Amino acid sequence: MIDECSQKSSQLLSIEEALGRIKAALCPINETEQVVLKDALGRVLAEAVYSPIHIPQDRNAAMDGYAFISSDRIDGQAFVLEMVGISWAGRPFQSQLQSGQCVRIFTGAVVPEQADSVVMQEMVTVEESAIHFPADTRILQNVRGIGEDVKKGCCLIPEHKQLTAVDMGLLASGGIAQLIVKRKIKIAYFSTGDELIAIGKTLESGQIYDSNRTLLGGLLAEPNYSVIDMGVIADNKQLLQESFIKAAKNADVIITTGGASVGDADYIKEILDNCGTVNFWKIAIKPGKPLAFGKINDCYFFGLPGNPVAVVVTFQQIVAPALRQLSGMQYGKPLRFTATCTSTLKKAPGRQEFQRGVLSQDEDGEFFVASAGQQGSNILSSMSQSNCYIILPKESSGLNAGDSVAVEPFSLSVKEQ
Ligand code: AMP
Ligand code: MG
């Protein structure tokens, strides 16, 4: 197949330049809202949260055993203490502990004020209320300090963090019931193309099902996005222009797929020139055809290519970082590392390629990556079978099996070997 983007690489914008331009153009949203903790997963914190309490608020036992006073230990000798009560988790020992006494204690239970040590239950011998401590009993052990996890007044979670399940647990341990988060960003999206029909209808010759919109819907399924699915819009200037104007009234961002090339029925650039300000680039990546980026009034738009794999790559590499910036989120770079490639990969110099790969790890911990098969921008099946991108730099002219290559995993699991 002839490379459809045979444009000279000098005319193409590097992905870094494109990302830099988008970053400079975007203003994170300022509006916030209050949510209850159970609704906060995946939302972006607008204000740092400080702990109103010490976590934990009491000294407590790190294991099941016996709490005692360290001065009762006789150096290098076994000793016996009298058990005078029990401290249960949630039901502390109520009396004063005296020298010569100890308390049965369970994990998480409050350590009596006078005690400073807990010995593991397996270490002692119990003879009714007489507890025999061995000579090698260690003192000042197994007591969790007040505020050992987080001190009262200290930061639990910083602002701009997207809340994970662990963050939710931490907030719950501080008793936080409500939070101020960034409001959701509103994203309208539609597919363009006369050939597209909805699932459920029978395909006529020349028609295809609109896979991009379902795909985009999945990519946009994030708790801090609120999406507006605007369906399929035909390759009709009037209809497209009306759709853009309507979407711009209701959304912070518009994402479209298709119609962004320079064919006769590719109207996106022309329409956006009419009703907004537009940057229209050819980016030096493959897959990834022209990308339209710009603004209609206060609404940003991203016009993505039509081929489904190009949609995924441009979304993940270009649109997703922009959406994260817009939602006010702090985020890092994608995880990339080196693996040994077990396939021979073909490539012409000129564009950075995101090939689809299958990443695995052997028993020694070494990473290997194989090509996931056909690499055409229309081949969604190989994308579905892959678990990583193989990233080939612009100037690369392919590689041989056994060479090292950069990979970007899609998730934190790899194929079992
Ligand atoms: P275009 O950018 O409109 O020229 O589209 C490029 C290729 O992507 C064509 O083969 C289209 O049929 C295909 N395509 C465009 N939109 C979609 C869609 N929503 N779902 C699946 N394929 C699409
Ligand atoms: Mg089209």
Short mmCIF file of C-alpha atoms and ligand atoms in Angstrom, two decimals:
data_model
loop_
_atom_site.label_atom_id
_atom_site.label_comp_id
_atom_site.label_asym_id
_atom_site.label_seq_id
_atom_site.Cartn_x
_atom_site.Cartn_y
_atom_site.Cartn_z
CA MET A 1 0.00 0.00 0.00
CA ILE A 2 1.25 3.47 -0.84
CA ASP A 3 1.83 5.67 2.17
CA GLU A 4 -1.06 8.11 2.05
CA CYS A 5 0.92 10.75 3.89
CA SER A 6 3.87 11.00 1.53
CA GLN A 7 4.36 14.64 2.39
CA LYS A 8 7.96 15.74 2.99
CA SER A 9 8.81 15.32 6.66
CA SER A 10 10.13 18.89 6.82
CA GLN A 11 6.54 20.11 6.31
CA LEU A 12 5.25 18.10 9.24
CA LEU A 13 5.05 19.31 12.81
CA SER A 14 6.72 17.10 15.42
CA ILE A 15 4.45 15.68 18.10
CA GLU A 16 6.40 17.63 20.72
CA GLU A 17 5.75 20.90 18.86
CA ALA A 18 2.07 20.08 18.50
CA LEU A 19 1.78 19.26 22.22
CA GLY A 20 3.66 22.45 23.09
CA ARG A 21 1.31 24.58 21.00
CA ILE A 22 -1.77 22.97 22.49
CA LYS A 23 -0.39 23.40 26.01
CA ALA A 24 0.24 27.09 25.38
CA ALA A 25 -3.27 27.60 24.02
CA LEU A 26 -5.27 25.84 26.77
CA CYS A 27 -6.59 27.46 29.94
CA PRO A 28 -7.54 25.01 32.71
CA ILE A 29 -11.11 25.39 33.92
CA ASN A 30 -11.58 27.29 37.18
CA GLU A 31 -15.09 26.37 38.22
CA THR A 32 -15.43 23.99 41.12
CA GLU A 33 -18.16 22.03 42.83
CA GLN A 34 -18.67 20.22 46.10
CA VAL A 35 -19.04 16.44 46.06
CA VAL A 36 -19.52 13.84 48.76
CA LEU A 37 -16.62 11.46 49.22
CA LYS A 38 -18.30 8.46 47.58
CA ASP A 39 -18.75 10.48 44.37
CA ALA A 40 -15.17 11.75 44.28
CA LEU A 41 -13.39 8.84 42.57
CA GLY A 42 -11.60 10.08 39.44
CA ARG A 43 -12.42 13.71 40.14
CA VAL A 44 -9.71 16.38 40.29
CA LEU A 45 -9.20 18.05 43.68
CA ALA A 46 -9.56 21.82 43.39
CA GLU A 47 -8.24 22.49 46.88
CA ALA A 48 -5.74 20.58 48.98
CA VAL A 49 -7.30 18.60 51.82
CA TYR A 50 -5.72 18.81 55.29
CA SER A 51 -6.30 16.25 57.99
CA PRO A 52 -8.61 17.48 60.79
CA ILE A 53 -7.32 14.68 63.05
CA HIS A 54 -4.19 12.71 63.82
CA ILE A 55 -4.26 9.44 61.88
CA PRO A 56 -4.29 7.33 63.97
CA GLN A 57 -5.70 9.40 66.84
CA ASP A 58 -4.61 6.88 69.52
CA ARG A 59 -1.49 4.88 70.18
CA ASN A 60 -2.47 1.37 69.17
CA ALA A 61 -1.10 -2.14 68.92
CA ALA A 62 0.52 -3.30 65.68
CA MET A 63 -0.24 -6.93 66.51
CA ASP A 64 -2.07 -9.28 68.86
CA GLY A 65 -0.13 -9.69 72.12
CA TYR A 66 0.41 -8.19 75.55
CA ALA A 67 0.98 -4.51 76.38
CA PHE A 68 3.40 -3.81 79.21
CA ILE A 69 5.62 -1.13 80.77
CA SER A 70 9.22 -1.36 79.55
CA SER A 71 10.71 -0.67 82.99
CA ASP A 72 9.20 -4.00 84.13
CA ARG A 73 11.64 -5.89 81.96
CA ILE A 74 14.67 -7.25 83.78
CA ASP A 75 17.67 -7.09 81.47
CA GLY A 76 18.64 -10.51 80.14
CA GLN A 77 16.13 -12.35 82.33
CA ALA A 78 12.73 -13.89 81.86
CA PHE A 79 9.99 -12.13 83.87
CA VAL A 80 6.36 -12.63 84.81
CA LEU A 81 3.57 -10.01 84.72
CA GLU A 82 -0.02 -10.28 85.84
CA MET A 83 -2.68 -9.87 83.17
CA VAL A 84 -5.27 -7.43 84.54
CA GLY A 85 -7.54 -6.85 81.57
CA ILE A 86 -8.09 -6.77 77.85
CA SER A 87 -7.89 -3.98 75.29
CA TRP A 88 -10.06 -4.85 72.28
CA ALA A 89 -10.11 -2.95 68.98
CA GLY A 90 -12.86 -0.39 69.62
CA ARG A 91 -13.09 -1.21 73.34
CA PRO A 92 -10.05 0.09 75.24
CA PHE A 93 -8.86 -1.15 78.64
CA GLN A 94 -10.48 1.26 81.10
CA SER A 95 -8.23 1.11 84.18
CA GLN A 96 -4.74 2.28 85.04
CA LEU A 97 -1.92 -0.17 84.37
CA GLN A 98 0.47 -0.58 87.31
CA SER A 99 4.04 -1.81 87.40
CA GLY A 100 4.06 -5.63 87.38
CA GLN A 101 0.91 -5.81 85.28
CA CYS A 102 0.15 -6.29 81.59
CA VAL A 103 -2.91 -6.20 79.36
CA ARG A 104 -4.04 -8.62 76.68
CA ILE A 105 -4.25 -6.52 73.51
CA PHE A 106 -5.43 -6.98 69.92
CA THR A 107 -4.27 -5.36 66.68
CA GLY A 108 -5.51 -1.78 66.41
CA ALA A 109 -6.61 -1.64 70.06
CA VAL A 110 -5.59 1.36 72.18
CA VAL A 111 -2.36 0.82 74.13
CA PRO A 112 -3.01 1.76 77.79
CA GLU A 113 -1.47 5.13 78.66
CA GLN A 114 1.17 3.74 81.02
CA ALA A 115 2.31 0.99 78.62
CA ASP A 116 4.92 1.59 75.95
CA SER A 117 5.56 -1.89 74.55
CA VAL A 118 3.62 -4.76 73.02
CA VAL A 119 5.01 -8.26 72.81
CA MET A 120 3.74 -10.65 70.19
CA GLN A 121 1.41 -13.31 71.66
CA GLU A 122 3.56 -16.15 70.24
CA MET A 123 6.50 -14.99 72.44
CA VAL A 124 4.84 -15.54 75.83
CA THR A 125 3.57 -18.47 77.86
CA VAL A 126 0.21 -18.06 79.53
CA GLU A 127 -0.54 -19.65 82.88
CA GLU A 128 -3.96 -18.34 83.87
CA SER A 129 -3.35 -14.65 84.65
CA ALA A 130 0.44 -15.08 84.92
CA ILE A 131 2.12 -14.16 81.64
CA HIS A 132 5.69 -15.41 81.24
CA PHE A 133 7.90 -13.13 79.14
CA PRO A 134 11.13 -14.66 77.78
CA ALA A 135 14.59 -13.18 78.41
CA ASP A 136 14.83 -11.86 74.85
CA THR A 137 11.61 -9.79 75.09
CA ARG A 138 12.14 -6.51 73.29
CA ILE A 139 10.77 -3.25 74.63
CA LEU A 140 9.32 -0.21 72.86
CA GLN A 141 8.06 -2.39 70.01
CA ASN A 142 4.77 -2.83 68.16
CA VAL A 143 3.16 0.41 69.28
CA ARG A 144 1.84 2.62 66.48
CA GLY A 145 2.27 6.28 67.36
CA ILE A 146 -0.38 9.01 67.28
CA GLY A 147 -0.37 10.67 63.85
CA GLU A 148 2.12 8.09 62.56
CA ASP A 149 0.32 8.00 59.19
CA VAL A 150 -0.69 11.67 58.91
CA LYS A 151 -0.44 14.39 61.56
CA LYS A 152 -3.38 16.68 62.30
CA GLY A 153 -3.20 19.72 60.02
CA CYS A 154 -0.90 18.07 57.49
CA CYS A 155 -1.81 17.69 53.85
CA LEU A 156 -3.77 14.52 53.09
CA ILE A 157 -3.99 15.08 49.31
CA PRO A 158 -2.58 18.02 47.35
CA GLU A 159 -4.69 20.10 44.96
CA HIS A 160 -4.91 19.09 41.30
CA LYS A 161 -4.66 15.39 42.03
CA GLN A 162 -7.09 13.04 40.31
CA LEU A 163 -8.43 10.93 43.13
CA THR A 164 -7.68 7.22 43.13
CA ALA A 165 -9.31 4.49 45.20
CA VAL A 166 -6.35 4.72 47.61
CA ASP A 167 -6.81 8.50 47.93
CA MET A 168 -10.48 7.88 48.74
CA GLY A 169 -9.40 5.47 51.49
CA LEU A 170 -6.95 8.02 52.88
CA LEU A 171 -9.61 10.76 52.87
CA ALA A 172 -12.01 8.38 54.62
CA SER A 173 -9.40 7.63 57.30
CA GLY A 174 -9.27 11.37 57.96
CA GLY A 175 -13.09 11.47 58.22
CA ILE A 176 -13.44 13.79 55.21
CA ALA A 177 -17.06 13.75 54.06
CA GLN A 178 -17.05 16.44 51.36
CA LEU A 179 -14.54 17.80 48.89
CA ILE A 180 -14.15 20.68 46.47
CA VAL A 181 -13.33 19.35 43.02
CA LYS A 182 -13.00 20.87 39.56
CA ARG A 183 -16.28 20.71 37.69
CA LYS A 184 -16.49 18.06 34.98
CA ILE A 185 -15.36 19.15 31.54
CA LYS A 186 -18.09 18.95 28.93
CA ILE A 187 -17.03 17.17 25.77
CA ALA A 188 -19.23 16.95 22.67
CA TYR A 189 -18.25 14.49 19.97
CA PHE A 190 -19.51 13.36 16.62
CA SER A 191 -18.47 11.31 13.63
CA THR A 192 -18.50 12.68 10.11
CA GLY A 193 -18.95 10.74 6.87
CA ASP A 194 -21.66 9.80 4.37
CA GLU A 195 -20.55 6.17 4.53
CA LEU A 196 -21.28 5.73 8.25
CA ILE A 197 -24.36 3.95 9.53
CA ALA A 198 -25.53 3.01 12.98
CA ILE A 199 -25.15 -0.45 14.48
CA GLY A 200 -28.39 -2.43 14.02
CA LYS A 201 -28.88 -1.42 10.38
CA THR A 202 -27.84 -3.70 7.51
CA LEU A 203 -24.76 -2.56 5.62
CA GLU A 204 -25.30 -1.56 1.98
CA SER A 205 -22.36 -1.64 -0.39
CA GLY A 206 -19.91 1.14 0.48
CA GLN A 207 -21.24 1.63 3.98
CA ILE A 208 -19.41 0.96 7.24
CA TYR A 209 -20.52 0.98 10.82
CA ASP A 210 -19.54 4.04 12.80
CA SER A 211 -16.92 2.47 15.05
CA ASN A 212 -15.16 5.70 16.01
CA ARG A 213 -18.00 7.10 18.07
CA THR A 214 -18.25 3.98 20.23
CA LEU A 215 -14.47 3.97 20.52
CA LEU A 216 -14.35 7.63 21.53
CA GLY A 217 -17.20 7.12 23.97
CA GLY A 218 -15.03 4.49 25.68
CA LEU A 219 -11.91 6.66 25.67
CA LEU A 220 -13.93 9.48 27.21
CA ALA A 221 -15.52 7.35 29.94
CA GLU A 222 -13.84 9.19 32.80
CA PRO A 223 -15.52 10.43 35.98
CA ASN A 224 -14.34 14.00 35.38
CA TYR A 225 -15.73 14.22 31.84
CA SER A 226 -19.34 14.75 30.98
CA VAL A 227 -19.96 13.78 27.37
CA ILE A 228 -22.49 14.74 24.72
CA ASP A 229 -22.76 12.18 21.91
CA MET A 230 -23.96 14.11 18.85
CA GLY A 231 -24.16 11.12 16.52
CA VAL A 232 -23.09 11.01 12.89
CA ILE A 233 -23.08 14.13 10.75
CA ALA A 234 -23.09 13.68 6.96
CA ASP A 235 -20.45 15.27 4.73
CA ASN A 236 -22.58 18.35 4.29
CA LYS A 237 -21.11 21.79 4.93
CA GLN A 238 -24.31 23.32 6.23
CA LEU A 239 -25.05 20.46 8.63
CA LEU A 240 -21.47 20.30 9.86
CA GLN A 241 -21.31 24.04 10.49
CA GLU A 242 -24.61 23.95 12.43
CA SER A 243 -23.32 21.02 14.47
CA PHE A 244 -20.11 22.84 15.36
CA ILE A 245 -21.97 25.95 16.44
CA LYS A 246 -24.45 23.95 18.51
CA ALA A 247 -21.67 21.91 20.14
CA ALA A 248 -19.64 25.03 20.93
CA LYS A 249 -22.61 26.47 22.85
CA ASN A 250 -22.89 23.42 25.09
CA ALA A 251 -19.38 22.10 25.54
CA ASP A 252 -15.85 23.01 26.60
CA VAL A 253 -14.37 20.73 23.95
CA ILE A 254 -15.56 19.29 20.63
CA ILE A 255 -13.95 16.16 19.22
CA THR A 256 -14.75 15.00 15.71
CA THR A 257 -13.44 12.15 13.61
CA GLY A 258 -13.10 12.00 9.84
CA GLY A 259 -13.24 14.70 7.22
CA ALA A 260 -9.98 16.22 8.38
CA SER A 261 -7.89 15.37 5.32
CA VAL A 262 -7.87 17.34 2.13
CA GLY A 263 -10.29 15.27 0.00
CA ASP A 264 -13.23 16.97 -1.75
CA ALA A 265 -15.66 15.96 0.99
CA ASP A 266 -13.32 16.91 3.83
CA TYR A 267 -14.88 20.12 5.04
CA ILE A 268 -13.67 20.36 8.62
CA LYS A 269 -10.92 22.90 8.01
CA GLU A 270 -13.07 25.10 5.81
CA ILE A 271 -15.93 25.16 8.30
CA LEU A 272 -13.71 25.85 11.24
CA ASP A 273 -12.09 28.68 9.32
CA ASN A 274 -15.59 30.14 8.94
CA CYS A 275 -16.74 29.93 12.52
CA GLY A 276 -13.62 29.87 14.67
CA THR A 277 -9.88 30.20 14.83
CA VAL A 278 -8.08 27.17 13.57
CA ASN A 279 -4.67 25.61 13.71
CA PHE A 280 -4.49 22.86 11.18
CA TRP A 281 -1.45 20.68 11.25
CA LYS A 282 0.08 17.69 9.72
CA ILE A 283 1.88 15.95 12.53
CA ALA A 284 4.92 13.76 11.94
CA ILE A 285 3.40 10.64 13.48
CA LYS A 286 2.05 7.43 12.05
CA PRO A 287 -0.72 6.59 12.25
CA GLY A 288 -2.06 10.10 12.52
CA LYS A 289 -3.20 12.22 9.63
CA PRO A 290 -3.90 15.95 9.78
CA LEU A 291 -5.12 17.22 13.10
CA ALA A 292 -7.33 20.27 13.37
CA PHE A 293 -7.01 22.13 16.64
CA GLY A 294 -8.50 25.47 17.50
CA LYS A 295 -11.34 27.34 19.15
CA ILE A 296 -14.91 28.31 18.40
CA ASN A 297 -15.72 31.09 20.88
CA ASP A 298 -14.63 29.59 24.22
CA CYS A 299 -14.82 26.00 23.05
CA TYR A 300 -11.72 24.06 21.97
CA PHE A 301 -11.97 21.57 19.17
CA PHE A 302 -9.93 18.62 18.01
CA GLY A 303 -10.61 17.30 14.53
CA LEU A 304 -9.16 13.78 14.47
CA PRO A 305 -8.48 11.57 11.46
CA GLY A 306 -11.13 9.07 10.31
CA ASN A 307 -9.26 5.80 10.51
CA PRO A 308 -9.98 4.16 13.87
CA VAL A 309 -6.38 3.37 14.86
CA ALA A 310 -5.36 6.93 14.03
CA VAL A 311 -8.23 8.06 16.28
CA VAL A 312 -6.85 6.02 19.19
CA VAL A 313 -3.26 7.18 18.69
CA THR A 314 -4.07 10.88 18.25
CA PHE A 315 -6.52 10.74 21.15
CA GLN A 316 -4.09 9.06 23.55
CA GLN A 317 -0.97 10.94 22.51
CA ILE A 318 -2.40 14.41 21.86
CA VAL A 319 -6.01 14.91 23.00
CA ALA A 320 -5.83 13.08 26.35
CA PRO A 321 -2.94 15.22 27.70
CA ALA A 322 -4.86 18.32 26.57
CA LEU A 323 -8.02 17.16 28.38
CA ARG A 324 -6.01 16.49 31.51
CA GLN A 325 -4.53 19.97 31.36
CA LEU A 326 -7.96 21.47 30.80
CA SER A 327 -9.41 19.64 33.78
CA GLY A 328 -6.72 21.18 35.95
CA MET A 329 -4.99 17.91 36.67
CA GLN A 330 -1.36 17.32 37.53
CA TYR A 331 -0.09 14.49 35.41
CA GLY A 332 3.18 12.90 34.49
CA LYS A 333 4.64 11.55 31.29
CA PRO A 334 3.52 8.18 29.90
CA LEU A 335 5.53 5.22 31.18
CA ARG A 336 8.03 4.18 28.52
CA PHE A 337 10.92 1.75 28.75
CA THR A 338 13.12 -0.41 26.59
CA ALA A 339 12.31 -3.95 25.46
CA THR A 340 13.97 -6.40 23.09
CA CYS A 341 11.98 -6.59 19.88
CA THR A 342 11.42 -10.16 18.68
CA SER A 343 10.00 -9.11 15.27
CA THR A 344 11.57 -7.35 12.31
CA LEU A 345 9.79 -4.01 11.91
CA LYS A 346 9.53 -2.10 8.67
CA LYS A 347 9.53 1.68 8.66
CA ALA A 348 10.45 4.57 6.39
CA PRO A 349 12.24 7.56 7.96
CA GLY A 350 10.19 10.76 8.32
CA ARG A 351 7.52 10.22 10.99
CA GLN A 352 7.51 8.92 14.53
CA GLU A 353 5.58 5.64 14.52
CA PHE A 354 3.33 4.16 17.14
CA GLN A 355 3.25 0.52 16.11
CA ARG A 356 1.09 -1.98 17.94
CA GLY A 357 3.00 -4.53 20.01
CA VAL A 358 2.56 -7.40 22.42
CA LEU A 359 4.73 -6.94 25.48
CA SER A 360 5.83 -9.80 27.70
CA GLN A 361 8.30 -10.37 30.53
CA ASP A 362 10.38 -13.48 31.08
CA GLU A 363 11.28 -15.15 34.38
CA ASP A 364 14.44 -13.03 34.67
CA GLY A 365 12.38 -9.87 34.41
CA GLU A 366 13.52 -9.01 30.86
CA PHE A 367 10.95 -7.33 28.61
CA PHE A 368 10.24 -8.54 25.07
CA VAL A 369 7.95 -7.07 22.48
CA ALA A 370 6.57 -8.61 19.29
CA SER A 371 4.65 -6.88 16.51
CA ALA A 372 0.89 -7.30 16.98
CA GLY A 373 0.48 -7.86 13.25
CA GLN A 374 -0.83 -5.62 10.48
CA GLN A 375 -0.11 -1.95 11.13
CA GLY A 376 -2.52 -0.15 8.76
CA SER A 377 -4.41 2.73 10.39
CA ASN A 378 -7.69 0.95 9.55
CA ILE A 379 -6.67 -2.33 11.27
CA LEU A 380 -8.42 -2.11 14.62
CA SER A 381 -8.11 -5.86 15.26
CA SER A 382 -4.32 -5.68 15.76
CA MET A 383 -4.86 -2.73 18.09
CA SER A 384 -7.30 -4.83 20.10
CA GLN A 385 -4.73 -7.67 20.29
CA SER A 386 -1.89 -5.40 21.36
CA ASN A 387 -0.98 -4.30 24.89
CA CYS A 388 1.58 -1.59 24.09
CA TYR A 389 2.86 0.88 21.57
CA ILE A 390 6.25 0.23 20.02
CA ILE A 391 7.67 3.69 19.51
CA LEU A 392 9.98 4.15 16.56
CA PRO A 393 11.65 7.55 16.30
CA LYS A 394 11.22 9.79 13.27
CA GLU A 395 14.59 8.99 11.75
CA SER A 396 14.36 5.18 12.24
CA SER A 397 14.29 3.06 9.12
CA GLY A 398 12.97 -0.03 10.89
CA LEU A 399 14.71 -2.61 13.02
CA ASN A 400 15.77 -6.21 13.14
CA ALA A 401 14.63 -8.88 15.55
CA GLY A 402 16.91 -8.69 18.59
CA ASP A 403 17.20 -4.89 18.56
CA SER A 404 16.13 -2.77 21.55
CA VAL A 405 13.12 -0.52 21.20
CA ALA A 406 11.02 1.86 23.31
CA VAL A 407 7.60 0.65 24.40
CA GLU A 408 4.65 2.33 26.10
CA PRO A 409 2.36 -0.17 27.86
CA PHE A 410 -1.41 0.36 27.79
CA SER A 411 -1.85 -1.01 31.30
CA LEU A 412 0.20 -2.46 34.12
CA SER A 413 0.00 -6.08 33.02
CA VAL A 414 2.01 -7.91 30.37
CA LYS A 415 1.51 -11.15 28.44
CA GLU A 416 2.55 -14.28 30.37
CA GLN A 417 5.36 -16.12 28.61
P1 AMP B 1 -11.76 10.61 6.25
O1 AMP B 1 -10.78 11.29 7.16
O2 AMP B 1 -13.16 11.11 6.44
O3 AMP B 1 -11.31 10.64 4.84
O4 AMP B 1 -11.79 9.09 6.70
C1 AMP B 1 -10.65 8.24 6.57
C2 AMP B 1 -11.06 6.78 6.68
O5 AMP B 1 -11.62 6.54 7.95
C3 AMP B 1 -12.12 6.36 5.69
O6 AMP B 1 -11.84 5.05 5.25
C4 AMP B 1 -13.38 6.38 6.50
O7 AMP B 1 -14.38 5.53 5.98
C5 AMP B 1 -12.90 5.92 7.84
N1 AMP B 1 -13.77 6.45 8.86
C6 AMP B 1 -14.16 7.73 9.01
N2 AMP B 1 -15.01 7.87 10.05
C7 AMP B 1 -15.15 6.63 10.58
C8 AMP B 1 -15.93 6.13 11.68
N3 AMP B 1 -16.69 6.94 12.41
N4 AMP B 1 -15.85 4.81 11.95
C9 AMP B 1 -15.08 4.00 11.20
N5 AMP B 1 -14.32 4.42 10.16
C10 AMP B 1 -14.37 5.72 9.83
MG MG B 2 -14.92 11.13 5.54
#
